Amino acid sequence: MRLWGDIAVNGCNGRAAVHELSLIQSLINMVVKSAIENNIKKVTKVQLVVGEYHGVLPESLEFAFGILTEGTVCAGSELAIEKSALLLKCRKCAHEFHPDGYLYTCPICTAVNAELVKGRELYVHYYEGE
Amino acid sequence: MKIIVGQDLLSANASQAGENRVLFKNHRLAVINLISAPGSGKTALLEKTASLLKGKLKLGVVVGDLYTARDAERIERAGVTAVQINTEGVCHLTADMVARALQEVSLDQLNLLFIENVGNLVCPVSFDLGERAKVALLSVAEGSDKPAKYPGIFREAMATVISKVDLLPYTDFDLPACLEEIQQINGNQQFFITSAHSGQGLSQWCAWLEQLAAGKFNGNSIASRS
Ligand SMILES: Nc1nc2c(ncn2[C@@H]2O[C@H](COP(=O)(O)OP(=O)(O)OP(=O)(O)O)[C@@H](O)[C@H]2O)c(=O)[nH]1
Ligand SMILES: [Mg+2]
Ligand SMILES: [Zn+2]
Ligand SMILES: [Zn+2]
């Protein structure tokens, strides 16, 4: 048996769950890398698209962004969160709908397990800087 | 200046998961990502599974916990090689943690690898580890209202194990209603009604594992869908 230690995010006990911290850490890594490549000295805004499927809280993302950007090219920038609503498609009658609650049940023909068309996004759309 | 990025936040994890998947495929290894709330009986199920499949399948276990090596020690006592990952506070395993742990495992010697995720019903669902199947566990002690409260894992699971059914007489757990609710979330999965204490349901579970290891369910792999 072996014991492995792993620290995926900077140690931090804030109001954000570790989950949100690690997502924001990958966002910052991504933007910092791109900023270097594009010779950007200061990032002013980061636009993030978050699908409804993920159920992450915008407040905890913002909180994590605030602390993890300190000392980086993103410090002081705005995190703009664009929500992407769920869109499902019935596997039986092809009706497209937004689910009412947690069940992916078609409101027209009552078939279950509708297919996810949209709402699982989690990506940096763009950022602005100078 | 505006720079379009368009890169997924989980892309680093997804590409490592893809590499893990190729590695597993090259070794013809069936891999299960076991996900449940803390204490619902993942390790107990693996201990029992290890003794029931002894001589039939070669098992390996990678187990994630925030701290301690207690679970790996329990599994090794059951006669199976285990690698413990300590996430130091991180609430889920990631594909690269698993990749590093795999360096300690002789994959060629195994038919079936379990990855026991960190006890958590929410976050592990978002992190693909390269597994063939996600298996959800829900223990009778947690209550039968949980599927509707945490639908994500049941939506993605290839199988759900209801554990600790020896406790049914002592709780208000409504088994038929619970199964019905999980089925409404995802009707395309296998159910196992088990107790690690009494042994109930474990032979069906092990038979399913043998089929999985034999490559039976490769066609409709839920785990490999993006
Ligand atoms: N009555 C009963 N108790 C069980 C059963 N399976 C597990 N337990 C008990 O439940 C407790 C937790 O079991 P574990 O196997 O450690 O659960 P786990 O999901 O691995 O827990 P974490 O790894 O901490 O998330 C232990 O005290 C077990 O003895 C069962 O089938 N019946
Ligand atoms: Mg355990
Ligand atoms: Zn989490
Ligand atoms: Zn329909």
mmCIF file of C-alpha atoms and ligand atoms in Angstrom:
data_model
loop_
_atom_site.group_PDB
_atom_site.id
_atom_site.type_symbol
_atom_site.label_atom_id
_atom_site.label_comp_id
_atom_site.label_asym_id
_atom_site.label_seq_id
_atom_site.Cartn_x
_atom_site.Cartn_y
_atom_site.Cartn_z
ATOM 1 C CA MET A 1 0.000 0.000 0.000
ATOM 2 C CA ARG A 2 1.156 3.500 -0.797
ATOM 3 C CA LEU A 3 0.026 6.825 0.505
ATOM 4 C CA TRP A 4 -0.294 9.685 -1.882
ATOM 5 C CA GLY A 5 -0.614 13.328 -0.974
ATOM 6 C CA ASP A 6 -2.272 15.693 -3.365
ATOM 7 C CA ILE A 7 -3.063 19.353 -3.174
ATOM 8 C CA ALA A 8 -5.129 20.442 -6.142
ATOM 9 C CA VAL A 9 -5.758 24.006 -5.055
ATOM 10 C CA ASN A 10 -3.990 26.573 -2.936
ATOM 11 C CA GLY A 11 -4.882 25.887 0.673
ATOM 12 C CA CYS A 12 -7.709 28.190 1.592
ATOM 13 C CA ASN A 13 -10.679 27.929 3.917
ATOM 14 C CA GLY A 14 -13.085 30.539 2.688
ATOM 15 C CA ARG A 15 -16.790 30.529 2.074
ATOM 16 C CA ALA A 16 -16.337 28.745 -1.214
ATOM 17 C CA ALA A 17 -16.371 24.981 -1.375
ATOM 18 C CA VAL A 18 -13.107 23.387 -2.443
ATOM 19 C CA HIS A 19 -14.952 22.387 -5.567
ATOM 20 C CA GLU A 20 -15.520 25.977 -6.651
ATOM 21 C CA LEU A 21 -11.972 26.840 -5.655
ATOM 22 C CA SER A 22 -10.523 24.189 -7.923
ATOM 23 C CA LEU A 23 -12.723 25.230 -10.840
ATOM 24 C CA ILE A 24 -11.709 28.861 -10.424
ATOM 25 C CA GLN A 25 -8.069 27.850 -10.092
ATOM 26 C CA SER A 26 -8.217 26.191 -13.513
ATOM 27 C CA LEU A 27 -9.942 29.266 -14.911
ATOM 28 C CA ILE A 28 -7.186 31.530 -13.611
ATOM 29 C CA ASN A 29 -4.441 29.214 -14.876
ATOM 30 C CA MET A 30 -6.049 29.316 -18.293
ATOM 31 C CA VAL A 31 -6.398 33.086 -18.423
ATOM 32 C CA VAL A 32 -2.919 33.733 -17.009
ATOM 33 C CA LYS A 33 -1.374 31.462 -19.655
ATOM 34 C CA SER A 34 -3.298 33.155 -22.442
ATOM 35 C CA ALA A 35 -2.470 36.631 -21.104
ATOM 36 C CA ILE A 36 1.255 35.849 -21.243
ATOM 37 C CA GLU A 37 0.908 34.559 -24.803
ATOM 38 C CA ASN A 38 -0.976 37.690 -25.835
ATOM 39 C CA ASN A 39 1.282 40.071 -23.921
ATOM 40 C CA ILE A 40 -1.540 41.332 -21.712
ATOM 41 C CA LYS A 41 -0.383 43.036 -18.518
ATOM 42 C CA LYS A 42 -3.696 43.503 -16.820
ATOM 43 C CA VAL A 43 -6.961 41.593 -17.133
ATOM 44 C CA THR A 44 -10.096 43.665 -16.478
ATOM 45 C CA LYS A 45 -12.928 41.212 -17.076
ATOM 46 C CA VAL A 46 -13.398 37.459 -17.415
ATOM 47 C CA GLN A 47 -16.588 36.117 -18.943
ATOM 48 C CA LEU A 48 -17.492 32.619 -17.729
ATOM 49 C CA VAL A 49 -20.353 30.538 -19.095
ATOM 50 C CA VAL A 50 -21.921 28.210 -16.514
ATOM 51 C CA GLY A 51 -24.564 25.678 -17.477
ATOM 52 C CA GLU A 52 -27.504 25.113 -15.160
ATOM 53 C CA TYR A 53 -26.619 21.386 -15.018
ATOM 54 C CA HIS A 54 -23.606 22.067 -12.787
ATOM 55 C CA GLY A 55 -25.598 23.799 -10.093
ATOM 56 C CA VAL A 56 -22.611 25.861 -8.968
ATOM 57 C CA LEU A 57 -23.331 29.008 -7.007
ATOM 58 C CA PRO A 58 -22.283 32.284 -8.668
ATOM 59 C CA GLU A 59 -21.535 33.821 -5.245
ATOM 60 C CA SER A 60 -19.037 31.116 -4.330
ATOM 61 C CA LEU A 61 -17.401 31.368 -7.752
ATOM 62 C CA GLU A 62 -17.050 35.123 -7.290
ATOM 63 C CA PHE A 63 -15.706 34.671 -3.786
ATOM 64 C CA ALA A 64 -13.136 32.127 -4.954
ATOM 65 C CA PHE A 65 -12.193 34.363 -7.876
ATOM 66 C CA GLY A 66 -11.584 37.285 -5.525
ATOM 67 C CA ILE A 67 -9.090 35.428 -3.367
ATOM 68 C CA LEU A 68 -7.370 33.264 -5.947
ATOM 69 C CA THR A 69 -6.680 36.116 -8.377
ATOM 70 C CA GLU A 70 -4.644 38.014 -5.774
ATOM 71 C CA GLY A 71 -1.116 38.530 -7.016
ATOM 72 C CA THR A 72 -1.970 37.435 -10.564
ATOM 73 C CA VAL A 73 -2.558 39.369 -13.777
ATOM 74 C CA CYS A 74 -6.298 38.928 -13.067
ATOM 75 C CA ALA A 75 -6.218 40.733 -9.685
ATOM 76 C CA GLY A 76 -9.049 43.222 -9.336
ATOM 77 C CA SER A 77 -10.802 42.099 -12.496
ATOM 78 C CA GLU A 78 -14.511 41.429 -12.809
ATOM 79 C CA LEU A 79 -15.849 37.897 -13.084
ATOM 80 C CA ALA A 80 -18.961 38.043 -15.253
ATOM 81 C CA ILE A 81 -21.031 34.882 -15.065
ATOM 82 C CA GLU A 82 -23.293 34.045 -17.948
ATOM 83 C CA LYS A 83 -25.792 31.332 -17.067
ATOM 84 C CA SER A 84 -26.832 28.826 -19.674
ATOM 85 C CA ALA A 85 -30.258 27.312 -19.052
ATOM 86 C CA LEU A 86 -30.919 23.596 -19.460
ATOM 87 C CA LEU A 87 -32.486 22.502 -22.706
ATOM 88 C CA LEU A 88 -33.649 18.918 -23.055
ATOM 89 C CA LYS A 89 -34.964 16.926 -25.971
ATOM 90 C CA CYS A 90 -37.429 14.079 -25.566
ATOM 91 C CA ARG A 91 -36.010 10.803 -26.899
ATOM 92 C CA LYS A 92 -39.471 9.675 -27.921
ATOM 93 C CA CYS A 93 -41.332 12.643 -29.421
ATOM 94 C CA ALA A 94 -38.380 15.038 -29.936
ATOM 95 C CA HIS A 95 -40.100 17.817 -28.008
ATOM 96 C CA GLU A 96 -37.588 20.332 -26.616
ATOM 97 C CA PHE A 97 -38.193 21.695 -23.141
ATOM 98 C CA HIS A 98 -36.732 23.112 -19.937
ATOM 99 C CA PRO A 99 -37.192 20.658 -17.052
ATOM 100 C CA ASP A 100 -39.508 21.567 -14.233
ATOM 101 C CA GLY A 101 -37.496 20.340 -11.243
ATOM 102 C CA TYR A 102 -34.981 17.508 -11.248
ATOM 103 C CA LEU A 103 -36.824 15.018 -13.443
ATOM 104 C CA TYR A 104 -36.081 15.021 -17.149
ATOM 105 C CA THR A 105 -39.636 13.978 -18.002
ATOM 106 C CA CYS A 106 -41.257 15.150 -21.230
ATOM 107 C CA PRO A 107 -44.278 17.381 -20.516
ATOM 108 C CA ILE A 108 -45.939 16.267 -23.748
ATOM 109 C CA CYS A 109 -45.610 12.488 -23.841
ATOM 110 C CA THR A 110 -44.280 11.819 -20.250
ATOM 111 C CA ALA A 111 -41.267 9.832 -21.494
ATOM 112 C CA VAL A 112 -38.394 9.941 -18.963
ATOM 113 C CA ASN A 113 -34.603 10.402 -19.440
ATOM 114 C CA ALA A 114 -34.730 13.215 -21.969
ATOM 115 C CA GLU A 115 -31.479 13.966 -23.744
ATOM 116 C CA LEU A 116 -29.452 16.982 -22.680
ATOM 117 C CA VAL A 117 -29.075 19.444 -25.532
ATOM 118 C CA LYS A 118 -27.732 22.461 -23.709
ATOM 119 C CA GLY A 119 -26.874 23.613 -20.200
ATOM 120 C CA ARG A 120 -23.762 21.596 -19.399
ATOM 121 C CA GLU A 121 -21.297 24.281 -20.428
ATOM 122 C CA LEU A 122 -18.525 25.401 -18.125
ATOM 123 C CA TYR A 123 -16.027 27.470 -20.037
ATOM 124 C CA VAL A 124 -14.233 30.791 -20.282
ATOM 125 C CA HIS A 125 -15.936 32.582 -23.139
ATOM 126 C CA TYR A 126 -13.538 35.523 -23.325
ATOM 127 C CA TYR A 127 -11.552 37.940 -21.206
ATOM 128 C CA GLU A 128 -10.672 41.586 -21.616
ATOM 129 C CA GLY A 129 -7.378 43.251 -20.780
ATOM 130 C CA GLU A 130 -4.752 45.686 -21.846
ATOM 131 C CA MET B 1 -8.544 44.166 -25.946
ATOM 132 C CA LYS B 2 -10.885 41.206 -25.939
ATOM 133 C CA ILE B 3 -9.554 37.671 -26.234
ATOM 134 C CA ILE B 4 -11.838 34.763 -27.027
ATOM 135 C CA VAL B 5 -10.817 31.636 -25.121
ATOM 136 C CA GLY B 6 -13.683 29.146 -25.329
ATOM 137 C CA GLN B 7 -11.847 26.564 -23.238
ATOM 138 C CA ASP B 8 -13.706 24.271 -20.856
ATOM 139 C CA LEU B 9 -12.705 24.538 -17.182
ATOM 140 C CA LEU B 10 -12.751 20.777 -16.917
ATOM 141 C CA SER B 11 -10.699 20.313 -20.092
ATOM 142 C CA ALA B 12 -7.460 19.514 -18.253
ATOM 143 C CA ASN B 13 -9.288 16.829 -16.294
ATOM 144 C CA ALA B 14 -11.070 15.576 -19.395
ATOM 145 C CA SER B 15 -7.864 15.101 -21.355
ATOM 146 C CA GLN B 16 -6.169 13.246 -18.487
ATOM 147 C CA ALA B 17 -9.309 11.112 -18.142
ATOM 148 C CA GLY B 18 -9.009 10.320 -21.843
ATOM 149 C CA GLU B 19 -5.439 9.146 -21.285
ATOM 150 C CA ASN B 20 -6.528 6.989 -18.354
ATOM 151 C CA ARG B 21 -9.271 5.487 -20.518
ATOM 152 C CA VAL B 22 -6.765 4.539 -23.221
ATOM 153 C CA LEU B 23 -4.488 2.984 -20.597
ATOM 154 C CA PHE B 24 -7.376 0.919 -19.190
ATOM 155 C CA LYS B 25 -8.408 -0.145 -22.654
ATOM 156 C CA ASN B 26 -4.886 -1.255 -23.543
ATOM 157 C CA HIS B 27 -4.860 -3.417 -20.437
ATOM 158 C CA ARG B 28 -8.406 -4.698 -21.129
ATOM 159 C CA LEU B 29 -9.296 -3.542 -17.672
ATOM 160 C CA ALA B 30 -12.823 -2.777 -16.479
ATOM 161 C CA VAL B 31 -12.833 0.219 -14.160
ATOM 162 C CA ILE B 32 -15.575 1.317 -11.782
ATOM 163 C CA ASN B 33 -15.824 4.742 -10.171
ATOM 164 C CA LEU B 34 -17.696 4.146 -6.910
ATOM 165 C CA ILE B 35 -19.518 7.242 -5.670
ATOM 166 C CA SER B 36 -21.604 7.811 -2.552
ATOM 167 C CA ALA B 37 -22.058 9.920 0.552
ATOM 168 C CA PRO B 38 -19.558 9.444 3.409
ATOM 169 C CA GLY B 39 -20.136 6.230 5.313
ATOM 170 C CA SER B 40 -22.690 4.646 3.016
ATOM 171 C CA GLY B 41 -20.612 1.494 2.812
ATOM 172 C CA LYS B 42 -18.259 1.733 -0.173
ATOM 173 C CA THR B 43 -15.299 0.172 1.599
ATOM 174 C CA ALA B 44 -17.468 -2.465 3.281
ATOM 175 C CA LEU B 45 -18.866 -3.450 -0.115
ATOM 176 C CA LEU B 46 -15.354 -3.708 -1.547
ATOM 177 C CA GLU B 47 -14.166 -5.838 1.377
ATOM 178 C CA LYS B 48 -17.014 -8.294 0.788
ATOM 179 C CA THR B 49 -16.590 -8.183 -2.981
ATOM 180 C CA ALA B 50 -12.899 -8.989 -2.585
ATOM 181 C CA SER B 51 -13.592 -12.168 -0.656
ATOM 182 C CA LEU B 52 -16.461 -13.285 -2.920
ATOM 183 C CA LEU B 53 -14.475 -12.809 -6.118
ATOM 184 C CA LYS B 54 -11.291 -14.374 -4.799
ATOM 185 C CA GLY B 55 -10.008 -16.844 -7.376
ATOM 186 C CA LYS B 56 -12.444 -15.549 -10.017
ATOM 187 C CA LEU B 57 -11.253 -12.030 -10.783
ATOM 188 C CA LYS B 58 -8.081 -10.156 -9.929
ATOM 189 C CA LEU B 59 -9.176 -6.932 -8.262
ATOM 190 C CA GLY B 60 -7.328 -3.726 -7.586
ATOM 191 C CA VAL B 61 -8.490 -0.708 -5.610
ATOM 192 C CA VAL B 62 -7.557 2.945 -5.689
ATOM 193 C CA VAL B 63 -9.223 4.760 -2.838
ATOM 194 C CA GLY B 64 -9.524 8.466 -2.205
ATOM 195 C CA ASP B 65 -9.980 10.117 1.166
ATOM 196 C CA LEU B 66 -9.263 13.587 2.427
ATOM 197 C CA TYR B 67 -6.863 12.202 5.020
ATOM 198 C CA THR B 68 -5.707 8.831 6.449
ATOM 199 C CA ALA B 69 -4.974 5.452 4.883
ATOM 200 C CA ARG B 70 -7.649 3.627 6.847
ATOM 201 C CA ASP B 71 -9.684 2.472 3.856
ATOM 202 C CA ALA B 72 -6.690 1.111 1.958
ATOM 203 C CA GLU B 73 -5.609 -0.753 5.107
ATOM 204 C CA ARG B 74 -9.060 -2.351 5.407
ATOM 205 C CA ILE B 75 -9.036 -3.388 1.747
ATOM 206 C CA GLU B 76 -5.529 -4.835 1.974
ATOM 207 C CA ARG B 77 -6.626 -6.906 4.950
ATOM 208 C CA ALA B 78 -9.264 -8.347 2.612
ATOM 209 C CA GLY B 79 -6.400 -9.504 0.375
ATOM 210 C CA VAL B 80 -6.514 -6.910 -2.404
ATOM 211 C CA THR B 81 -3.791 -4.459 -3.376
ATOM 212 C CA ALA B 82 -4.901 -0.938 -2.602
ATOM 213 C CA VAL B 83 -3.426 2.472 -3.260
ATOM 214 C CA GLN B 84 -4.594 5.287 -1.038
ATOM 215 C CA ILE B 85 -4.849 8.813 -2.396
ATOM 216 C CA ASN B 86 -5.039 11.587 0.175
ATOM 217 C CA THR B 87 -6.644 14.637 -1.360
ATOM 218 C CA GLU B 88 -5.695 16.910 1.573
ATOM 219 C CA GLY B 89 -9.135 18.469 1.734
ATOM 220 C CA VAL B 90 -10.208 18.257 -1.897
ATOM 221 C CA CYS B 91 -13.744 16.883 -2.075
ATOM 222 C CA HIS B 92 -13.371 14.648 -5.141
ATOM 223 C CA LEU B 93 -10.773 12.639 -7.056
ATOM 224 C CA THR B 94 -9.420 14.064 -10.292
ATOM 225 C CA ALA B 95 -8.103 12.160 -13.296
ATOM 226 C CA ASP B 96 -4.503 13.192 -12.602
ATOM 227 C CA MET B 97 -4.625 12.023 -8.972
ATOM 228 C CA VAL B 98 -5.764 8.647 -10.285
ATOM 229 C CA ALA B 99 -3.103 8.632 -13.001
ATOM 230 C CA ARG B 100 -0.375 9.150 -10.405
ATOM 231 C CA ALA B 101 -1.772 6.441 -8.150
ATOM 232 C CA LEU B 102 -1.901 4.040 -11.111
ATOM 233 C CA GLN B 103 1.866 4.174 -11.379
ATOM 234 C CA GLU B 104 1.832 2.022 -8.228
ATOM 235 C CA VAL B 105 -0.443 -0.643 -9.708
ATOM 236 C CA SER B 106 0.475 -3.522 -12.040
ATOM 237 C CA LEU B 107 -2.509 -3.108 -14.328
ATOM 238 C CA ASP B 108 -1.541 -6.159 -16.368
ATOM 239 C CA GLN B 109 -2.294 -8.391 -13.415
ATOM 240 C CA LEU B 110 -5.853 -7.100 -12.914
ATOM 241 C CA ASN B 111 -9.266 -7.761 -14.430
ATOM 242 C CA LEU B 112 -11.243 -5.197 -12.488
ATOM 243 C CA LEU B 113 -10.203 -1.942 -10.872
ATOM 244 C CA PHE B 114 -12.332 -0.085 -8.370
ATOM 245 C CA ILE B 115 -11.821 3.579 -7.728
ATOM 246 C CA GLU B 116 -13.481 4.402 -4.410
ATOM 247 C CA ASN B 117 -14.096 8.121 -4.667
ATOM 248 C CA VAL B 118 -14.048 10.566 -1.760
ATOM 249 C CA GLY B 119 -17.290 10.236 0.229
ATOM 250 C CA ASN B 120 -19.392 12.932 -1.442
ATOM 251 C CA LEU B 121 -22.542 12.604 -3.516
ATOM 252 C CA VAL B 122 -22.078 15.800 -5.510
ATOM 253 C CA CYS B 123 -18.614 16.868 -6.705
ATOM 254 C CA PRO B 124 -17.166 13.515 -7.887
ATOM 255 C CA VAL B 125 -19.889 13.351 -10.536
ATOM 256 C CA SER B 126 -18.320 16.247 -12.472
ATOM 257 C CA PHE B 127 -14.847 14.694 -12.674
ATOM 258 C CA ASP B 128 -14.400 11.952 -15.233
ATOM 259 C CA LEU B 129 -11.616 9.600 -14.140
ATOM 260 C CA GLY B 130 -11.556 7.510 -17.305
ATOM 261 C CA GLU B 131 -13.761 4.790 -15.810
ATOM 262 C CA ARG B 132 -16.029 2.496 -17.759
ATOM 263 C CA ALA B 133 -18.886 2.807 -15.273
ATOM 264 C CA LYS B 134 -19.954 5.024 -12.438
ATOM 265 C CA VAL B 135 -21.685 3.092 -9.684
ATOM 266 C CA ALA B 136 -23.740 4.948 -7.091
ATOM 267 C CA LEU B 137 -24.292 3.712 -3.552
ATOM 268 C CA LEU B 138 -27.192 4.797 -1.393
ATOM 269 C CA SER B 139 -27.477 3.368 2.098
ATOM 270 C CA VAL B 140 -30.725 2.753 3.915
ATOM 271 C CA ALA B 141 -29.400 4.882 6.763
ATOM 272 C CA GLU B 142 -29.350 7.982 4.552
ATOM 273 C CA GLY B 143 -33.084 8.004 3.817
ATOM 274 C CA SER B 144 -35.114 7.251 0.713
ATOM 275 C CA ASP B 145 -35.610 10.916 -0.210
ATOM 276 C CA LYS B 146 -32.007 11.335 -1.359
ATOM 277 C CA PRO B 147 -32.218 10.539 -5.110
ATOM 278 C CA ALA B 148 -34.404 13.586 -5.790
ATOM 279 C CA LYS B 149 -32.106 15.777 -3.705
ATOM 280 C CA TYR B 150 -28.916 14.589 -5.405
ATOM 281 C CA PRO B 151 -30.075 13.463 -8.862
ATOM 282 C CA GLY B 152 -26.744 14.025 -10.667
ATOM 283 C CA ILE B 153 -25.038 10.805 -9.658
ATOM 284 C CA PHE B 154 -28.108 8.654 -10.328
ATOM 285 C CA ARG B 155 -28.458 10.216 -13.767
ATOM 286 C CA GLU B 156 -24.918 9.131 -14.697
ATOM 287 C CA ALA B 157 -24.679 5.790 -12.918
ATOM 288 C CA MET B 158 -24.591 2.528 -14.842
ATOM 289 C CA ALA B 159 -25.710 0.834 -11.641
ATOM 290 C CA THR B 160 -27.023 1.827 -8.228
ATOM 291 C CA VAL B 161 -26.369 -0.226 -5.108
ATOM 292 C CA ILE B 162 -28.811 0.219 -2.244
ATOM 293 C CA SER B 163 -26.655 -0.736 0.733
ATOM 294 C CA LYS B 164 -27.263 -1.684 4.384
ATOM 295 C CA VAL B 165 -30.669 -3.219 3.662
ATOM 296 C CA ASP B 166 -30.297 -5.213 6.881
ATOM 297 C CA LEU B 167 -31.265 -1.906 8.527
ATOM 298 C CA LEU B 168 -34.620 -1.671 6.713
ATOM 299 C CA PRO B 169 -36.661 -2.897 9.710
ATOM 300 C CA TYR B 170 -35.236 -0.108 11.882
ATOM 301 C CA THR B 171 -35.812 2.840 9.550
ATOM 302 C CA ASP B 172 -38.623 4.491 7.592
ATOM 303 C CA PHE B 173 -36.722 3.921 4.347
ATOM 304 C CA ASP B 174 -39.285 3.323 1.582
ATOM 305 C CA LEU B 175 -37.442 0.972 -0.776
ATOM 306 C CA PRO B 176 -40.057 0.724 -3.582
ATOM 307 C CA ALA B 177 -40.544 4.512 -3.635
ATOM 308 C CA CYS B 178 -36.788 5.059 -3.668
ATOM 309 C CA LEU B 179 -36.227 2.660 -6.569
ATOM 310 C CA GLU B 180 -39.103 4.245 -8.455
ATOM 311 C CA GLU B 181 -37.571 7.680 -7.965
ATOM 312 C CA ILE B 182 -34.131 6.576 -9.182
ATOM 313 C CA GLN B 183 -35.737 4.893 -12.157
ATOM 314 C CA GLN B 184 -37.503 8.131 -13.058
ATOM 315 C CA ILE B 185 -34.164 9.929 -12.989
ATOM 316 C CA ASN B 186 -32.476 7.214 -15.040
ATOM 317 C CA GLY B 187 -34.341 4.072 -16.024
ATOM 318 C CA ASN B 188 -31.381 2.727 -17.942
ATOM 319 C CA GLN B 189 -29.435 1.224 -15.058
ATOM 320 C CA GLN B 190 -28.955 -1.864 -12.949
ATOM 321 C CA PHE B 191 -30.051 -2.092 -9.302
ATOM 322 C CA PHE B 192 -28.535 -4.122 -6.495
ATOM 323 C CA ILE B 193 -30.213 -4.404 -3.112
ATOM 324 C CA THR B 194 -27.406 -5.363 -0.759
ATOM 325 C CA SER B 195 -26.126 -5.757 2.746
ATOM 326 C CA ALA B 196 -22.449 -6.152 3.474
ATOM 327 C CA HIS B 197 -23.435 -7.542 6.873
ATOM 328 C CA SER B 198 -25.952 -10.239 5.868
ATOM 329 C CA GLY B 199 -24.514 -10.809 2.398
ATOM 330 C CA GLN B 200 -27.868 -10.160 0.708
ATOM 331 C CA GLY B 201 -27.665 -9.260 -2.973
ATOM 332 C CA LEU B 202 -23.906 -9.677 -3.186
ATOM 333 C CA SER B 203 -23.961 -12.693 -5.500
ATOM 334 C CA GLN B 204 -25.985 -10.730 -8.091
ATOM 335 C CA TRP B 205 -23.584 -7.818 -7.686
ATOM 336 C CA CYS B 206 -20.563 -10.065 -8.197
ATOM 337 C CA ALA B 207 -22.157 -11.743 -11.225
ATOM 338 C CA TRP B 208 -22.653 -8.310 -12.779
ATOM 339 C CA LEU B 209 -19.024 -7.411 -12.041
ATOM 340 C CA GLU B 210 -17.860 -10.588 -13.759
ATOM 341 C CA GLN B 211 -19.870 -9.638 -16.837
ATOM 342 C CA LEU B 212 -18.482 -6.116 -16.767
ATOM 343 C CA ALA B 213 -14.925 -7.447 -16.490
ATOM 344 C CA ALA B 214 -15.637 -9.767 -19.425
ATOM 345 C CA GLY B 215 -16.439 -6.707 -21.517
ATOM 346 C CA LYS B 216 -20.189 -7.324 -21.705
ATOM 347 C CA PHE B 217 -21.409 -3.752 -21.403
ATOM 348 C CA ASN B 218 -18.916 -1.945 -23.591
ATOM 349 C CA GLY B 219 -21.492 -0.926 -26.149
ATOM 350 C CA ASN B 220 -23.612 1.326 -23.969
ATOM 351 C CA SER B 221 -20.891 2.818 -21.834
ATOM 352 C CA ILE B 222 -22.378 5.774 -20.012
ATOM 353 C CA ALA B 223 -19.049 6.822 -18.585
ATOM 354 C CA SER B 224 -17.417 7.469 -21.930
ATOM 355 C CA ARG B 225 -20.114 9.846 -23.068
ATOM 356 C CA SER B 226 -18.876 13.433 -22.933
HETATM 357 N N1 LIG C 1 -25.692 -2.403 9.178
HETATM 358 C C1 LIG C 1 -24.812 -2.262 8.177
HETATM 359 N N2 LIG C 1 -23.740 -1.461 8.352
HETATM 360 C C2 LIG C 1 -22.877 -1.329 7.328
HETATM 361 C C3 LIG C 1 -23.039 -2.008 6.093
HETATM 362 N N3 LIG C 1 -22.018 -1.663 5.267
HETATM 363 C C4 LIG C 1 -21.253 -0.801 5.958
HETATM 364 N N4 LIG C 1 -21.746 -0.610 7.215
HETATM 365 C C5 LIG C 1 -21.171 0.226 8.255
HETATM 366 O O1 LIG C 1 -21.209 1.586 7.854
HETATM 367 C C6 LIG C 1 -20.048 2.266 8.310
HETATM 368 C C7 LIG C 1 -19.351 2.951 7.145
HETATM 369 O O2 LIG C 1 -18.935 1.975 6.216
HETATM 370 P P1 LIG C 1 -17.740 2.227 5.201
HETATM 371 O O3 LIG C 1 -17.584 1.006 4.394
HETATM 372 O O4 LIG C 1 -16.546 2.730 5.924
HETATM 373 O O5 LIG C 1 -18.345 3.413 4.320
HETATM 374 P P2 LIG C 1 -17.632 4.270 3.169
HETATM 375 O O6 LIG C 1 -18.694 4.629 2.190
HETATM 376 O O7 LIG C 1 -16.464 3.543 2.655
HETATM 377 O O8 LIG C 1 -17.175 5.566 3.970
HETATM 378 P P3 LIG C 1 -16.164 6.740 3.474
HETATM 379 O O9 LIG C 1 -15.051 6.083 2.719
HETATM 380 O O10 LIG C 1 -15.720 7.377 4.733
HETATM 381 O O11 LIG C 1 -16.995 7.653 2.624
HETATM 382 C C8 LIG C 1 -19.166 1.229 8.984
HETATM 383 O O12 LIG C 1 -19.349 1.328 10.377
HETATM 384 C C9 LIG C 1 -19.698 -0.074 8.452
HETATM 385 O O13 LIG C 1 -19.544 -1.151 9.362
HETATM 386 C C10 LIG C 1 -24.174 -2.875 5.961
HETATM 387 O O14 LIG C 1 -24.420 -3.510 4.934
HETATM 388 N N5 LIG C 1 -25.018 -2.961 7.032
HETATM 389 MG MG MG C 2 -14.503 4.184 2.433
HETATM 390 ZN ZN ZN C 3 -16.996 19.750 -3.673
HETATM 391 ZN ZN ZN C 4 -41.974 13.526 -25.477
#
